[in-house]
Amino acid sequence: MPPPFHFEHSLTFSPEADGEILRQIPALPGVFALYGDSETAEPYLTRAADIRRRITRLLAPPDSQSKRLNLRDRVRTIHYTVTGSEFASLLLTYDAYSAIFGPEQARKRLRLHPPYFLRLTTEHQHPRVYSTNRLSKRALAQTYGPFQSRASAERYCDAVLDLFKLRRCYEDLQVHVDHPGCAYGEMKKCMAPCNTSCTAEEYAAEARAVEAFFASHGESMLADIAVARARASAEMEFEQAAALHDQHTKVKAVAALASELVRPVPQLRAVIVQPAAKSDDESAQHAALFLLDSGCILGPEPLSTLGVRAVKEQTSVGSSLFAQPLMLQAVPLEGEAIAPQTASESPELRAERALATLASRISPTTDPATLADHLSLLRRWFYRPEKQRTGEIFFPNPDGTFPIRRILRGAARMALGEPTAMAETQREAAPAAKRKILHEGRPDVERTIPVLPKRKKSTPA
């Protein structure tokens, strides 16, 4: 069960002292709820990029000529939580709506629609692949997604089926020798199990190949083609090697139709790095970590970037020495107060501890509707244009571990900002002003020499 939801801050509102009360609310992004006297009345709950400005607009003295909503005489309590990004605000708003109004109202108010997936019906004797936006508990391991839209899911599905010979019919297949078949069978794009053109073992092997293609983003097929291409080249079968190269290019293009987020739902694991909520301590450099595990989003968990010295300026030299941040262990100076745990830990250990804290909150989600809501929130953020998407996402390594150093670099970018480019120096114009020509007009002896700066005379002490 998820922990009970609560806001971080609470204020008692009185119209007589509205100015003093509203000044206590920070002008930062966040989520807030306005409660009245009645316990049965529903609160006014929303998120805003500037919660002080939005609350002031709702609770300021009303204008006699304005029709704007005003809750000055009805609100008695203000609850709010400051967030650091739109992603965090959206997730917090969903949790608040679910706790106060229920999950059904949360979906309706946030306009959450289940994303589309591809499902492989392995429980059937003759499996097939189709797009769906419904999650089933028993078929999560054979459900791949989420996709950006239904069109993108079906486009990827058709492209993959063009590489294999799995059936595309929707009927509950009854195998019979006199079955008329379909057009795909006539075009040799289907193994035609309907009229016993293949054995059950052959069709099952083709279904396993499709399942491996989905699970590995096409790497299972690309690896086999690469081995066959290398063998053909070694045996000087150049025509066959060229055909395999064309097939490799085609399969790679098909695999590129699915984003890196498209995986079996139980294997959906990632770390999302977002800017942390601003605090009173301006010297604090934190980022917020969110953990995506089995399709559910957990967080935020603060991650200190103390000791991660990210580059502030990027020169035009192009050397990688200027692009690599340093991971330093925090050493307190004499008289400086630093938390003992922070001072004794390296940045990698702090990142691992933050991820372990998030992992300890994982609880198996048995409700497919809640799982679909979290994936819908993830899809809304992930499939935005890169320039409009705040934050970064990091997927696990092949061995299942997360790339800690890449996560730390992303956290440093969230806390310190992107490196800024230095102004280009006029390297050619500057030396030209410090040169002179000797024997000008004499082609054989004319030459240009640099003029050294004059040395300053040292004055006797």
PDB file of N, CA, C and O in Angstrom, residues 12 16 56 60 66 75 111 131 140 157 175 190 197 204 217 220 232 235 248 291 302 310 335 368 384 404:
ATOM      1  N   THR A  12      -3.103  28.671   8.196  1.00  0.00           N
ATOM      2  CA  THR A  12      -4.474  29.056   8.500  1.00  0.00           C
ATOM      3  C   THR A  12      -4.743  30.427   7.890  1.00  0.00           C
ATOM      4  O   THR A  12      -3.998  31.385   8.164  1.00  0.00           O
ATOM      5  N   GLU A  16      -8.648  39.031   7.306  1.00  0.00           N
ATOM      6  CA  GLU A  16      -8.137  40.236   7.930  1.00  0.00           C
ATOM      7  C   GLU A  16      -6.610  40.335   7.849  1.00  0.00           C
ATOM      8  O   GLU A  16      -6.055  41.435   7.848  1.00  0.00           O
ATOM      9  N   THR A  56      -2.892  34.096  -4.425  1.00  0.00           N
ATOM     10  CA  THR A  56      -3.261  35.505  -4.238  1.00  0.00           C
ATOM     11  C   THR A  56      -4.399  35.894  -5.162  1.00  0.00           C
ATOM     12  O   THR A  56      -5.307  36.644  -4.773  1.00  0.00           O
ATOM     13  N   ALA A  60      -7.384  37.257  -2.973  1.00  0.00           N
ATOM     14  CA  ALA A  60      -7.295  38.712  -2.850  1.00  0.00           C
ATOM     15  C   ALA A  60      -8.690  39.328  -2.813  1.00  0.00           C
ATOM     16  O   ALA A  60      -9.678  38.690  -3.201  1.00  0.00           O
ATOM     17  N   SER A  66     -15.284  42.321 -11.754  1.00  0.00           N
ATOM     18  CA  SER A  66     -14.642  41.113 -12.264  1.00  0.00           C
ATOM     19  C   SER A  66     -15.511  39.883 -12.008  1.00  0.00           C
ATOM     20  O   SER A  66     -16.193  39.785 -10.979  1.00  0.00           O
ATOM     21  N   VAL A  75     -12.344  30.097   2.208  1.00  0.00           N
ATOM     22  CA  VAL A  75     -11.131  29.328   2.534  1.00  0.00           C
ATOM     23  C   VAL A  75     -10.690  29.624   3.955  1.00  0.00           C
ATOM     24  O   VAL A  75     -10.671  30.779   4.389  1.00  0.00           O
ATOM     25  N   ARG A 111      -7.111  14.050 -17.129  1.00  0.00           N
ATOM     26  CA  ARG A 111      -7.292  13.566 -18.504  1.00  0.00           C
ATOM     27  C   ARG A 111      -6.247  12.517 -18.866  1.00  0.00           C
ATOM     28  O   ARG A 111      -5.558  12.599 -19.890  1.00  0.00           O
ATOM     29  N   SER A 131      -2.201  -4.484 -31.067  1.00  0.00           N
ATOM     30  CA  SER A 131      -2.076  -3.297 -30.222  1.00  0.00           C
ATOM     31  C   SER A 131      -3.289  -3.189 -29.309  1.00  0.00           C
ATOM     32  O   SER A 131      -4.418  -3.504 -29.711  1.00  0.00           O
ATOM     33  N   LEU A 140       1.229  -9.392 -18.488  1.00  0.00           N
ATOM     34  CA  LEU A 140       2.143  -8.246 -18.405  1.00  0.00           C
ATOM     35  C   LEU A 140       3.516  -8.572 -18.995  1.00  0.00           C
ATOM     36  O   LEU A 140       4.156  -7.717 -19.599  1.00  0.00           O
ATOM     37  N   CYS A 157       4.298  -2.618 -35.061  1.00  0.00           N
ATOM     38  CA  CYS A 157       3.811  -3.989 -35.138  1.00  0.00           C
ATOM     39  C   CYS A 157       3.831  -4.498 -36.583  1.00  0.00           C
ATOM     40  O   CYS A 157       4.306  -5.605 -36.857  1.00  0.00           O
ATOM     41  N   VAL A 175      -7.986 -24.835 -36.586  1.00  0.00           N
ATOM     42  CA  VAL A 175      -7.172 -25.439 -37.638  1.00  0.00           C
ATOM     43  C   VAL A 175      -7.959 -26.522 -38.357  1.00  0.00           C
ATOM     44  O   VAL A 175      -8.561 -27.398 -37.734  1.00  0.00           O
ATOM     45  N   CYS A 190       2.711 -15.335 -44.185  1.00  0.00           N
ATOM     46  CA  CYS A 190       2.151 -16.015 -43.019  1.00  0.00           C
ATOM     47  C   CYS A 190       2.431 -17.504 -43.165  1.00  0.00           C
ATOM     48  O   CYS A 190       2.419 -18.051 -44.278  1.00  0.00           O
ATOM     49  N   SER A 197      -0.422 -25.710 -42.906  1.00  0.00           N
ATOM     50  CA  SER A 197       0.737 -25.559 -43.789  1.00  0.00           C
ATOM     51  C   SER A 197       2.042 -25.645 -43.023  1.00  0.00           C
ATOM     52  O   SER A 197       3.115 -25.731 -43.631  1.00  0.00           O
ATOM     53  N   ALA A 204       5.530 -22.324 -33.176  1.00  0.00           N
ATOM     54  CA  ALA A 204       5.976 -21.933 -31.837  1.00  0.00           C
ATOM     55  C   ALA A 204       7.389 -21.355 -31.882  1.00  0.00           C
ATOM     56  O   ALA A 204       7.697 -20.381 -31.174  1.00  0.00           O
ATOM     57  N   HIS A 217      14.790  -5.403 -28.442  1.00  0.00           N
ATOM     58  CA  HIS A 217      14.794  -4.290 -29.403  1.00  0.00           C
ATOM     59  C   HIS A 217      15.469  -4.685 -30.718  1.00  0.00           C
ATOM     60  O   HIS A 217      16.194  -3.900 -31.321  1.00  0.00           O
ATOM     61  N   SER A 220      18.417  -9.534 -30.992  1.00  0.00           N
ATOM     62  CA  SER A 220      18.498 -10.983 -31.203  1.00  0.00           C
ATOM     63  C   SER A 220      18.617 -11.317 -32.682  1.00  0.00           C
ATOM     64  O   SER A 220      19.417 -12.177 -33.079  1.00  0.00           O
ATOM     65  N   ALA A 232      29.718 -15.279 -44.382  1.00  0.00           N
ATOM     66  CA  ALA A 232      29.658 -15.211 -45.846  1.00  0.00           C
ATOM     67  C   ALA A 232      30.841 -14.423 -46.410  1.00  0.00           C
ATOM     68  O   ALA A 232      31.397 -14.782 -47.462  1.00  0.00           O
ATOM     69  N   GLU A 235      33.949 -16.601 -46.375  1.00  0.00           N
ATOM     70  CA  GLU A 235      33.911 -17.631 -47.416  1.00  0.00           C
ATOM     71  C   GLU A 235      33.842 -17.032 -48.817  1.00  0.00           C
ATOM     72  O   GLU A 235      33.605 -17.759 -49.783  1.00  0.00           O
ATOM     73  N   HIS A 248      20.249  -6.578 -42.726  1.00  0.00           N
ATOM     74  CA  HIS A 248      20.654  -5.985 -41.449  1.00  0.00           C
ATOM     75  C   HIS A 248      20.202  -4.530 -41.378  1.00  0.00           C
ATOM     76  O   HIS A 248      19.701  -4.060 -40.339  1.00  0.00           O
ATOM     77  N   LEU A 291      12.382   6.909  -9.390  1.00  0.00           N
ATOM     78  CA  LEU A 291      12.675   5.542  -9.813  1.00  0.00           C
ATOM     79  C   LEU A 291      11.454   4.951 -10.505  1.00  0.00           C
ATOM     80  O   LEU A 291      10.359   4.948  -9.941  1.00  0.00           O
ATOM     81  N   PRO A 302      15.970  13.348  -2.773  1.00  0.00           N
ATOM     82  CA  PRO A 302      17.028  14.330  -3.071  1.00  0.00           C
ATOM     83  C   PRO A 302      18.400  13.664  -3.202  1.00  0.00           C
ATOM     84  O   PRO A 302      18.716  12.711  -2.491  1.00  0.00           O
ATOM     85  N   ALA A 310      31.149  20.044 -11.893  1.00  0.00           N
ATOM     86  CA  ALA A 310      30.818  20.041 -13.315  1.00  0.00           C
ATOM     87  C   ALA A 310      31.493  21.218 -13.995  1.00  0.00           C
ATOM     88  O   ALA A 310      31.750  22.246 -13.380  1.00  0.00           O
ATOM     89  N   GLY A 335      36.205  24.280  11.121  1.00  0.00           N
ATOM     90  CA  GLY A 335      35.108  25.128  11.557  1.00  0.00           C
ATOM     91  C   GLY A 335      33.879  25.056  10.671  1.00  0.00           C
ATOM     92  O   GLY A 335      32.880  25.700  10.961  1.00  0.00           O
ATOM     93  N   PRO A 368      -4.130  -3.017 -12.387  1.00  0.00           N
ATOM     94  CA  PRO A 368      -3.689  -2.586 -13.726  1.00  0.00           C
ATOM     95  C   PRO A 368      -4.055  -1.138 -14.026  1.00  0.00           C
ATOM     96  O   PRO A 368      -3.352  -0.470 -14.786  1.00  0.00           O
ATOM     97  N   ARG A 384       7.636  14.044 -25.150  1.00  0.00           N
ATOM     98  CA  ARG A 384       7.675  15.440 -25.541  1.00  0.00           C
ATOM     99  C   ARG A 384       8.916  15.703 -26.386  1.00  0.00           C
ATOM    100  O   ARG A 384       9.891  14.951 -26.317  1.00  0.00           O
ATOM    101  N   ILE A 404      25.801   4.843 -12.499  1.00  0.00           N
ATOM    102  CA  ILE A 404      25.853   5.816 -11.410  1.00  0.00           C
ATOM    103  C   ILE A 404      26.529   7.109 -11.843  1.00  0.00           C
ATOM    104  O   ILE A 404      26.043   8.214 -11.547  1.00  0.00           O
TER     105      ILE A 404
END
